[in-house]
Every structure is written in C-alpha cells, then in structure tokens.
Short mmCIF file of C-alpha atoms and ligand atoms in Angstrom, two decimals:
data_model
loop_
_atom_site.label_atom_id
_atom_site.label_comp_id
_atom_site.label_asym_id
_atom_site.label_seq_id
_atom_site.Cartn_x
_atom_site.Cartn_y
_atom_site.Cartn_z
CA UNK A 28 0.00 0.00 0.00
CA UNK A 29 2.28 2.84 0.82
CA UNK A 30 4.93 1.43 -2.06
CA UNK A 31 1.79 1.98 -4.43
CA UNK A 32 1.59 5.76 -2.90
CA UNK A 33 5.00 6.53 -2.63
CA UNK A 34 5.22 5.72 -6.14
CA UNK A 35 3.00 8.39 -7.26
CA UNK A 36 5.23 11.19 -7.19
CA UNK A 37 1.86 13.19 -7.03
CA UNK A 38 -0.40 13.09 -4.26
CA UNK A 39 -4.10 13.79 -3.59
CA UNK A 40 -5.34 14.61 -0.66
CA UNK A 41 -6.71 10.75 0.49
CA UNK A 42 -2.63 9.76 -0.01
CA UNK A 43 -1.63 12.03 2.04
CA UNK A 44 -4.14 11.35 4.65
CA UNK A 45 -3.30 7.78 4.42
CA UNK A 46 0.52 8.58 4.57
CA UNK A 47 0.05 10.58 7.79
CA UNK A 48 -2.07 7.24 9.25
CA UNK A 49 0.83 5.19 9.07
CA UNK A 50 1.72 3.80 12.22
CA UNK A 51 3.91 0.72 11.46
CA UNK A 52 7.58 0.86 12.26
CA UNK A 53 8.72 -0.36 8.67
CA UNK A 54 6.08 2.02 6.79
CA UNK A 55 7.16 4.64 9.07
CA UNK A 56 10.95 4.03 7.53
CA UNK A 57 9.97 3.78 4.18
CA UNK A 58 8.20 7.22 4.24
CA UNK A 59 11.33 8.87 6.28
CA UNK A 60 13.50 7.74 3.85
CA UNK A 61 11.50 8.46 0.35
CA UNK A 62 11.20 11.89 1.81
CA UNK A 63 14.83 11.91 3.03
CA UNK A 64 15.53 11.02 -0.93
CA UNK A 65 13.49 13.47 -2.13
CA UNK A 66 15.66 16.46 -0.07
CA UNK A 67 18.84 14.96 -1.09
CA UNK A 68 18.00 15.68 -4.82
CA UNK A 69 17.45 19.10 -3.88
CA UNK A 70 20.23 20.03 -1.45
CA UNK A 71 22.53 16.73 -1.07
CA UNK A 72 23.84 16.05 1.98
CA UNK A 73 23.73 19.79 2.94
CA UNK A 74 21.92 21.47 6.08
CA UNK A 75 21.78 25.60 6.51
CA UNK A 76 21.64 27.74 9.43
CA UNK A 77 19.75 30.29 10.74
CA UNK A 78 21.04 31.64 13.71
CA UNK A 79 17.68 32.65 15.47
CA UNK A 80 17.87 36.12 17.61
CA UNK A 81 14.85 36.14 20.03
CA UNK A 82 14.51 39.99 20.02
CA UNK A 83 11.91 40.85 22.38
CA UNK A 84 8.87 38.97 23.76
CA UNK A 85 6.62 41.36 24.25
CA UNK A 86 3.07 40.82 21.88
CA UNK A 87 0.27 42.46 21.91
CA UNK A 88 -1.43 39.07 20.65
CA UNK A 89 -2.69 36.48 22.79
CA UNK A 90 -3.20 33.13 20.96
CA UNK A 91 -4.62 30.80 23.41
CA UNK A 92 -1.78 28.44 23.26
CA UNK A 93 1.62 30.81 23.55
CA UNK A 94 3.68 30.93 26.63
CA UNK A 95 4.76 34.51 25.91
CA UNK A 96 0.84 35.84 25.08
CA UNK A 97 0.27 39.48 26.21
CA UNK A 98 -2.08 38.42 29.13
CA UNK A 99 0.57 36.12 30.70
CA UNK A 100 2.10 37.90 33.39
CA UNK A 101 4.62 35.42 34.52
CA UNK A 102 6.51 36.26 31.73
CA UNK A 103 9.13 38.97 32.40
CA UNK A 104 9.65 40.95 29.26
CA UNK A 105 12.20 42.18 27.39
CA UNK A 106 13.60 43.66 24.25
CA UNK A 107 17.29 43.92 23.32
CA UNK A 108 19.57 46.85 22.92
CA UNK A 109 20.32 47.38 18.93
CA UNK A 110 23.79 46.39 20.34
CA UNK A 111 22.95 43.23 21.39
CA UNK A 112 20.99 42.22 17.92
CA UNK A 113 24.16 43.50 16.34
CA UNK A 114 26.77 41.09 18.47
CA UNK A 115 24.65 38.33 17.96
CA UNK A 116 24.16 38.91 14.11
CA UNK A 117 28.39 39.33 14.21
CA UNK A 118 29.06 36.21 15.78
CA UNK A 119 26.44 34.61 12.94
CA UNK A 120 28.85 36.38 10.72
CA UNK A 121 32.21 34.93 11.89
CA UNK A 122 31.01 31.77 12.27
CA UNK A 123 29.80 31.47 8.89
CA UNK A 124 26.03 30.92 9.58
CA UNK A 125 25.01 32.71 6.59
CA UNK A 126 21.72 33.83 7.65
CA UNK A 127 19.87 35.67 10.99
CA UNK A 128 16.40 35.10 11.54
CA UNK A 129 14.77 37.78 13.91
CA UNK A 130 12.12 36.84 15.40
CA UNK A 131 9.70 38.45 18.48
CA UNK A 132 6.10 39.10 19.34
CA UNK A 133 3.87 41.14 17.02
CA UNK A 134 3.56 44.77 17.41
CA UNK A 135 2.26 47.18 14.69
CA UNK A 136 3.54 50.42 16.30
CA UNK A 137 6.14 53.02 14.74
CA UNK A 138 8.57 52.82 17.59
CA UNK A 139 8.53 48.85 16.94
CA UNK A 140 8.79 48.49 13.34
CA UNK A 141 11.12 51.49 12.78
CA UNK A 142 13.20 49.51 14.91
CA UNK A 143 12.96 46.62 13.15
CA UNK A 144 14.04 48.38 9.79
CA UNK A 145 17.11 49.58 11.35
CA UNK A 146 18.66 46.47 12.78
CA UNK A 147 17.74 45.10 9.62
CA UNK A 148 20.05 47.59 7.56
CA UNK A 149 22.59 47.53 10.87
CA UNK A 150 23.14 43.79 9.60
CA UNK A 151 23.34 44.53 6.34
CA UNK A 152 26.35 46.60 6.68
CA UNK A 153 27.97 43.48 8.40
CA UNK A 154 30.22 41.50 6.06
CA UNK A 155 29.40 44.05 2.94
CA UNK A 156 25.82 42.14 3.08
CA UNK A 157 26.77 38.96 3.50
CA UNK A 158 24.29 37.84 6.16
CA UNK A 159 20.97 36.88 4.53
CA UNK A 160 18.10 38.57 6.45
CA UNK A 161 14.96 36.43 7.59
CA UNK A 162 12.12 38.49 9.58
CA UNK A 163 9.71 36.52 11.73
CA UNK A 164 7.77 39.45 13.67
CA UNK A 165 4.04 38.83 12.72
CA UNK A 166 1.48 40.38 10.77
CA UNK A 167 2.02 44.19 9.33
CA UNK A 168 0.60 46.18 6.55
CA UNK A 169 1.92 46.27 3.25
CA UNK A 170 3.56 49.73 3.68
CA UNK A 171 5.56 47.85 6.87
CA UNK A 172 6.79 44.79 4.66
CA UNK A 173 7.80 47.30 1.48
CA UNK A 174 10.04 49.54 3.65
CA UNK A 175 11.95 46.28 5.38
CA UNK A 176 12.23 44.36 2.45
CA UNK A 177 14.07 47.74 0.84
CA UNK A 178 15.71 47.34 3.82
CA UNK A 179 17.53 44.37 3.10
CA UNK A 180 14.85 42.07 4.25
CA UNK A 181 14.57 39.30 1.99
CA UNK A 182 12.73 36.03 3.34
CA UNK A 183 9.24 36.12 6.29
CA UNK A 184 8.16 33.53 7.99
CA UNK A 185 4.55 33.83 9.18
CA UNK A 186 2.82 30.75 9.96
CA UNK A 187 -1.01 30.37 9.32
CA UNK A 188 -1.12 27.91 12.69
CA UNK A 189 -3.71 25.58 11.12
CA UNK A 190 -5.98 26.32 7.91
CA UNK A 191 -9.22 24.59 9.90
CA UNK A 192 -10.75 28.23 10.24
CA UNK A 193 -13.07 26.47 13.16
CA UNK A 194 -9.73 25.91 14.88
CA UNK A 195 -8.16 28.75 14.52
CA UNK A 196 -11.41 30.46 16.15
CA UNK A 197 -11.04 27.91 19.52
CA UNK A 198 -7.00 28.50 19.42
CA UNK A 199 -7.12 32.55 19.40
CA UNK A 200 -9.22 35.12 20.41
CA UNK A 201 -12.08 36.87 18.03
CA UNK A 202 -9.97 39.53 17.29
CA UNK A 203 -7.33 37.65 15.62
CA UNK A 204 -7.76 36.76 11.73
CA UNK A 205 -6.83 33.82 9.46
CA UNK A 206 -7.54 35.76 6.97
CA UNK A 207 -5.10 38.81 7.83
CA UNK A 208 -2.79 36.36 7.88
CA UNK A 209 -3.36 34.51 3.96
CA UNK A 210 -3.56 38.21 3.08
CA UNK A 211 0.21 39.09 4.66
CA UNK A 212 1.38 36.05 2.81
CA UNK A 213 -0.11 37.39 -0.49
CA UNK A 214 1.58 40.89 0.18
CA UNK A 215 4.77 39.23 0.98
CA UNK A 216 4.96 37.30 -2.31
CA UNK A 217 3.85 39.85 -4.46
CA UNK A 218 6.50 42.32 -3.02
CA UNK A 219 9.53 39.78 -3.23
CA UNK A 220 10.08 37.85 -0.20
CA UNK A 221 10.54 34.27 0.03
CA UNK A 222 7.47 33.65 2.20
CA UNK A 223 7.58 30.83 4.67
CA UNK A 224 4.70 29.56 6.34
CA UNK A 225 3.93 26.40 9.00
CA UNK A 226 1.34 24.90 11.07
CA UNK A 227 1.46 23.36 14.66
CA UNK A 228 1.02 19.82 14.86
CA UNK A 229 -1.19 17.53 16.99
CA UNK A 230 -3.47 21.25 18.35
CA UNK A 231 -6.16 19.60 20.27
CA UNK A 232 -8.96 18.84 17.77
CA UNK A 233 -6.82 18.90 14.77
CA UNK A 234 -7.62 15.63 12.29
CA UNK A 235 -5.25 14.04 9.67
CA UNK A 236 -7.71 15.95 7.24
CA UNK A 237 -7.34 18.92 8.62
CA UNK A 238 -3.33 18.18 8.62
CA UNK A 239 -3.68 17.02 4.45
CA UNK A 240 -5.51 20.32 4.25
CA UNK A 241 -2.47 22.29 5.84
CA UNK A 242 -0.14 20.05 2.96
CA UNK A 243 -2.46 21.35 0.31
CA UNK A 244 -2.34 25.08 0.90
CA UNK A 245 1.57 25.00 1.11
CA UNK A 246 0.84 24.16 -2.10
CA UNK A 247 -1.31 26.05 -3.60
CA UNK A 248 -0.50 28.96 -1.73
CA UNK A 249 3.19 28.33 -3.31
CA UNK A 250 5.48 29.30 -0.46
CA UNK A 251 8.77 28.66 -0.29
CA UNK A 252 9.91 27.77 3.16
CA UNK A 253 8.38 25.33 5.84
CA UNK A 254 8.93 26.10 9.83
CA UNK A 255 6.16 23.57 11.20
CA UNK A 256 6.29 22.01 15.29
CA UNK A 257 4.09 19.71 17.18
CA UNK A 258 1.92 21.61 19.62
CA UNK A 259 3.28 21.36 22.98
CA UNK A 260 1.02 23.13 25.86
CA UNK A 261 2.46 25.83 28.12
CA UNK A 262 1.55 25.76 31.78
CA UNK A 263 0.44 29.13 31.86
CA UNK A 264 -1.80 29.10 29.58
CA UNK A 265 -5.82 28.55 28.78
CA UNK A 266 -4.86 25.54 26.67
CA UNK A 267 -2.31 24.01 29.43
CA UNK A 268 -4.78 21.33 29.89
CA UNK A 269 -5.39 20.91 26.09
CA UNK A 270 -3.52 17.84 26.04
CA UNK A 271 -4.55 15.09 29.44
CA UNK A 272 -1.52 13.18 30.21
CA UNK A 273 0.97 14.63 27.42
CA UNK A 274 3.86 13.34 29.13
CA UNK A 275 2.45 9.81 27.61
CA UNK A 276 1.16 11.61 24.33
CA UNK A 277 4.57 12.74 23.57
CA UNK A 278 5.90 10.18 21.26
CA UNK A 279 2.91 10.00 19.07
CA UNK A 280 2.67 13.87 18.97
CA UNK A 281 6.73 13.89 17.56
CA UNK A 282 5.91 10.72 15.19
CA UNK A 283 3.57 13.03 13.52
CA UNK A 284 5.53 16.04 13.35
CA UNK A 285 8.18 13.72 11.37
CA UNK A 286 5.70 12.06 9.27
CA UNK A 287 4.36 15.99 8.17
CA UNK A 288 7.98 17.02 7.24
CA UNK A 289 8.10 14.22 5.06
CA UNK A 290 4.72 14.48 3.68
CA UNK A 291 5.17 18.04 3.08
CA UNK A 292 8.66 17.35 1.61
CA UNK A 293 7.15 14.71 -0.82
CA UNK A 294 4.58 17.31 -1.83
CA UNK A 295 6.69 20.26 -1.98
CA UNK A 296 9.63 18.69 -3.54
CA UNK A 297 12.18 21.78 -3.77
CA UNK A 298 11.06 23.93 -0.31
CA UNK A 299 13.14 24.86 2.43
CA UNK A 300 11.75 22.98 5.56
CA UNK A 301 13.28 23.66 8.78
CA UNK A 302 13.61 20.88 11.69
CA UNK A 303 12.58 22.84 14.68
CA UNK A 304 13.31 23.28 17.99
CA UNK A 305 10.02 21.92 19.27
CA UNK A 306 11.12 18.40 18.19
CA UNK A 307 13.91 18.29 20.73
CA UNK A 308 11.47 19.58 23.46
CA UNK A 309 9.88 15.70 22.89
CA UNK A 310 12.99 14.26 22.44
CA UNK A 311 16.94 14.57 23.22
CA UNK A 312 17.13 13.45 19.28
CA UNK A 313 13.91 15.15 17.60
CA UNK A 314 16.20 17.41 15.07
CA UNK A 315 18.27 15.19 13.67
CA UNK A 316 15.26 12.59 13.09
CA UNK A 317 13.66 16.05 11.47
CA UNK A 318 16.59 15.95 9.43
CA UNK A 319 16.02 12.24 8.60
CA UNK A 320 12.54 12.93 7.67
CA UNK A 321 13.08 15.50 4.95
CA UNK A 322 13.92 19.03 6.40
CA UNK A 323 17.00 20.54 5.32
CA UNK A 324 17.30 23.87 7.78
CA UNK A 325 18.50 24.30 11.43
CA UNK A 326 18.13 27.56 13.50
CA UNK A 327 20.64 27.91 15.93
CA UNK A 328 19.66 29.74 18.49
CA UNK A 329 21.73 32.91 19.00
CA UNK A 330 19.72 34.93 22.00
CA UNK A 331 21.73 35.57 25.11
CA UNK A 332 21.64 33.30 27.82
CA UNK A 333 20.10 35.62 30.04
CA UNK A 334 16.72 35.93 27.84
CA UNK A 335 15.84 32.43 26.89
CA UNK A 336 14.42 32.15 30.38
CA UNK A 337 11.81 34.33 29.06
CA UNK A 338 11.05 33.17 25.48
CA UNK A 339 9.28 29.76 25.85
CA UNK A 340 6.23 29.66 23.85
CA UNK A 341 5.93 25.81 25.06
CA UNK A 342 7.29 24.35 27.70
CA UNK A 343 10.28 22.50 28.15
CA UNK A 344 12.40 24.33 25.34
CA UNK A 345 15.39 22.85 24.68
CA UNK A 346 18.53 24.87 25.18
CA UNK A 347 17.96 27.30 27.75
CA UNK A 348 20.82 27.39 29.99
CA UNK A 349 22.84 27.44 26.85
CA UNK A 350 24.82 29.91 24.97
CA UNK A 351 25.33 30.47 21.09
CA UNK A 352 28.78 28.79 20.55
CA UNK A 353 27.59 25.83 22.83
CA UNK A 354 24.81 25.03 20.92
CA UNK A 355 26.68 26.01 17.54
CA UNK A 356 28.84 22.83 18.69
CA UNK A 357 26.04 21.00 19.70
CA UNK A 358 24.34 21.56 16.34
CA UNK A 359 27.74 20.35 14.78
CA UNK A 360 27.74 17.63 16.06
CA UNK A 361 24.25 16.01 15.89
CA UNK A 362 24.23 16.99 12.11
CA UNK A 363 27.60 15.20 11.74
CA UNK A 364 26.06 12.05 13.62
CA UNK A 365 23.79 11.79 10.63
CA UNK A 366 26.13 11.96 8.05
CA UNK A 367 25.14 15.20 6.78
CA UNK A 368 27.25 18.66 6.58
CA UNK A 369 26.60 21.75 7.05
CA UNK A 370 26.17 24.95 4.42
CA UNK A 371 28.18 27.03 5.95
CA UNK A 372 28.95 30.80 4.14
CA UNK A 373 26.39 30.41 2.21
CA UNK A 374 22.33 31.68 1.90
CA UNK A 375 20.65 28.25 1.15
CA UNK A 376 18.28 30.34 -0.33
CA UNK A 377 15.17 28.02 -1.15
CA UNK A 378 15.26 26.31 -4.82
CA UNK A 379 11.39 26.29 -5.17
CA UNK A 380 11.68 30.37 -4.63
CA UNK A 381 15.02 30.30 -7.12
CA UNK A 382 12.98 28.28 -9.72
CA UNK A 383 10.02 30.32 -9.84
CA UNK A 384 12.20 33.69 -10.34
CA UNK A 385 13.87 31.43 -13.70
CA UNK A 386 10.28 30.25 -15.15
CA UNK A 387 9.25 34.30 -14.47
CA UNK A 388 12.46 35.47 -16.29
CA UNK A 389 12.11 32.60 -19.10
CA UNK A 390 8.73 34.10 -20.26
N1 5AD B 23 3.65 24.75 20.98
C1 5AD B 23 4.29 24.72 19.80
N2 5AD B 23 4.51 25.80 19.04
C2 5AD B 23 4.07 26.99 19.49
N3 5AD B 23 4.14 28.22 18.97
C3 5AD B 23 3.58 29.10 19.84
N4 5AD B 23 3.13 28.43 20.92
C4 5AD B 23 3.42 27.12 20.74
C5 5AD B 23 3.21 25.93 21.49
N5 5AD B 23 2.59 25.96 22.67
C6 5AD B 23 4.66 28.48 17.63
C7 5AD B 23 3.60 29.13 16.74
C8 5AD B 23 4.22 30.45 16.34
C9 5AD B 23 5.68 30.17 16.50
C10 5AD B 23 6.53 31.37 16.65
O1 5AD B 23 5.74 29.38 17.66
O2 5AD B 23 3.42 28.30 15.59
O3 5AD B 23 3.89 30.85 15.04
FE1 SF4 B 24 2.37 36.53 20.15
FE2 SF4 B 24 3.18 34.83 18.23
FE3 SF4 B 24 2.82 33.98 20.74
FE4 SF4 B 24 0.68 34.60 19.25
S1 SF4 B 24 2.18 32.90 18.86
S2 SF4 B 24 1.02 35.23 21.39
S3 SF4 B 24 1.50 36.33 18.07
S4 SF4 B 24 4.34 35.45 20.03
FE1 FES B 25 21.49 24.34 21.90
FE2 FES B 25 22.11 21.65 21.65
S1 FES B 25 21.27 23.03 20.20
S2 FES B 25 22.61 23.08 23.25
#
C-alpha cells in the first residue's frame, strides 16, 4: 500500500491522509527515507543555518496556546539593545552561519517596526551584506513589509497555525484573523520575499484531514519555506490542559511532526523545511530525526543566555541554559552524527523560490 503511494510522485489529498495514518515501524521508515531522498535531490547532503535572535517577547497578541501571550504575566519581558541584535548577528557572521532570523512578538507600532528596519540595515552593513536577512515578527501592513524588504529584508516567515478556520477560532481570540494572515502572505509574495509559512502539529482537535488540508495550501498557496512544530502546551496558559496526560502523548505527537515534514517534503519537492526546535522539546534526538525525515534547515539559536528564560512559547524548550557557541557545537555535532554537513557561508536560499524567479524570467 504505501509502495503503491510513494510511487506516485503526485499526491491527492486521500494519499496524504493515508501517509500521515501510518503507524507501522517499517512504513514509518519507508516514508522517512522516500522523503529523506526526495531532499537529497534538492540540497545533497547539505543542512543551513539560521542563527535565530529572540529579540523581544513582548506581543500584543494572545493566541490561546503561547507561553509569551500578552495576558501572561509570569513572563518577564524584554527587548534587546540594537547592540545586542548587532553582536549576535556578528558572531552569525564569523562563524559562517550565513543567515539571521529575527524573530519576536507582534507589534504594529512606529517605535517597533522602525526599529525593526534599522537592525535590519545595521546587519546589512555586516560583512558588505553577506548575512541573509529572515524576519519573523508577525502580521504588518503592506507599507511595513515594502520599507523592510528595501531594507535588506529578503525572506518572512509567518505561519497560518492551522488552515481549519473552526480551529483557529477555539485556538485565538475573536480579534485575531486567518484571513489577515493569507492576506500578509499574499503581500509578501507579491512584493519579493521568500514567504515561509507552518502549522502546529497535533493542536487539540486537529484531524489528519485537517493536517492534508495544511499540505495542500503550502501548495497552492506556493510558499517557499516550511517552519512547522508539534503543539506542545504551556503551563500558563488557557490551553495548558489541552492535552490530558501529554507526558504519555509525547511520542505520538513527535511521530507526527516527522511524518508531516516528510509528507510536506514529498509534496513540496524543492522547499526549504526547517527541523525545529520543538522536536527536541519531545525528544533529546527530535532534530536530527527532522533531518532524517526531509527538512534541510536548522536555527541555531543565538539569543543571550540571560533571555531564553523568558522566550518559551511551550514548555520544556530545549537549550535554555545554553549559549550560542555551545549550541553552535552541539548543532555540529548532531548533524555530523547523521552523516550530513553543514552549508556554511552560504544563503541556502530556497530552490522552489530560485525556480520560480527562472520560469518568471524565461517568459
Ligand atoms: N507549541 C508549539 N509551538 C508553538 N508556537 C507558539 N506556541 C506554541 C506551542 N505551545 C509556535 C507558533 C508560532 C511560532 C513562533 O511558535 O506556531 O507561530
Ligand atoms: Fe504573540 Fe506569536 Fe505567541 Fe501569538 S504565537 S502570542 S502572536 S508570540
Ligand atoms: Fe542548543 Fe544543543 S542546540 S545546546
């Protein structure tokens, strides 16, 4: 049965339902290694960085699930000097990382987002431009994502959380849109970016359809970059509960977040899909087997020690009493394990976004 589907090459929705039912050890393989094929085709034996900079946590959003939600006061907040972006982005530098990611809560105001566009062209100047620039800092108007992309700006990551509207009306409040958020990814495209987008995996409620669904608007939508987790609750949250006994549910809720990368690697073919860090909050192992499963992008984190504390959107994030060159060598060495290598010096800008530009230029 899943021979006859991994054969397709193409799949339909009911193939990729059934591929995301699979529960036997040996099917399991088969699919983690197809999909491991499939990325190997498109960048061989290579893994990129994004050193991840944790700006600031504070957000004026409050999705029901998010440890760092405005309403959660037993988060202490924070939001770093332009200094300390800049050391973080220069170690990124000298150590060859190729790309930052910034990433915070959302905030729409001038003092915010005027911020934002200069420690965007701060990095820029680092290296003669060298550093590719990834922004992850929520939902803005179109005016907001023209002046940082002219800023040097050149790849968002916004994820749509789940595309079951119902769902994404139990995990936020009524103020917050699904809609605002297809719309930024429209903008986004239209202005330049290579848009990213993602999903959390296993939300309470959330069906393989619903998951197949997610698949299918990657698709359609025709982003270029993948940054998808399992849901894991926070404690101080309305959804801590979500989940009854998740110490137990754990393994199953990581199996699926593997058999998604590969699904959506199978379907996308070309993307950039990142193994995140929410698969080593379920296990010591959960980026490499990300790896194994298709993705093709690690995000080092590069925030100071002293903030990480205070920028868990789920619980039991990996990494926290560590600092940038430990878990530079840590990343090192669990890619290694695996036989892969890492892109260092270099963009790893995503192929999907490099071919579209060629087919646009070719007519
Ligand atoms: N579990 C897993 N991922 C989460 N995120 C926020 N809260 C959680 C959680 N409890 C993810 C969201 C958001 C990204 C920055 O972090 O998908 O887009
Ligand atoms: Fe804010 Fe993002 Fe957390 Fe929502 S998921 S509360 S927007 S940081
Ligand atoms: Fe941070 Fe392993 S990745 S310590």
């Amino acid at each position: 049965m899943i021979n006859e589907i991994l054969k397709k090459g193409e799949f339909e929705k009911n193939d990729i339902i059934e591929l995301l039912s699979l529960t036997d050890k040996d099917d399991l393989e088969k699919l983690y290694s197809a999909a491991y094929e499939e990325k190997l085709k498109h960048s061989g034996k290579f893994v990129y960085f994004r050193g991840i900079v944790e700006f600031s946590n504070i957000c004026s959003k409050n999705c029901f699930y998010c440890g760092i939600r405005k309403s959660n006061k037993g988060t202490e907040r924070y939001f770093l000097k332009m200094d300390e972006i800049l050391d973080a982005a220069n170690f990124a530098y000298e150590q060859g990382y190729g790309s930052v990611v910034l990433q915070s809560g959302e905030r729409e105001d001038e003092v915010f987002t005027d911020f934002v566009e200069e420690a965007v062209k701060e990095i820029k100047k680092i290296g003669g431009g060298a550093l590719g620039i990834t922004l992850s800092v929520g939902e803005q108007s179109e005016e907001i994502y023209k002046k940082w992309f002219d800023a040097g700006a050149h790849r968002y990551l916004l994820r749509v959380e789940t595309t079951n509207r119902k769902l994404y009306k139990k995990l936020h409040p009524p103020d917050h849109s699904f809609e605002r958020r297809v719309e930024c990814l429209k903008i986004m495209k239209k202005l330049g970016y290579q848009v990213g987008t993602g999903v959390m995996i296993g939300l309470p409620g959330q069906t393989l359809e619903d998951l197949a669904n997610d698949v299918l608007f990657f698709k359609e939508t025709g982003v270029h970059m993948i940054g998808m987790g399992p849901y894991i609750p926070h404690h101080d949250t309305p959804l801590s509960d979500s989940i009854p006994d998740f110490e137990n549910a754990k393994e199953l809720q990581l199996e699926l977040g593997l058999k998604m990368i590969a699904v959506v690697r199978l379907v996308l073919k070309n993307a950039n899909i990142a193994s995140t860090t929410a698969l080593q909050a379920l296990s010591g192992t959960g980026r490499e087997l990300g790896l194994k499963a298709g993705a093709n992008i690690i995000m080092p984190n590069l925030t100071d020690t002293k903030y990480r504390e205070s920028y868990q959107l789920y619980d039991n994030k990996p990494c926290l009493n560590e600092n940038a060159g430990m878990c530079r060598g840590c990343l090192e060495m669990r890619i290694r394990s695996i036989g892969e290598e890492i892109g260092y010096n270099q963009w790893g800008d995503s192929l999907k976004f490099k071919a579209e530009r060629e087919s646009l230029s070719n007519n």
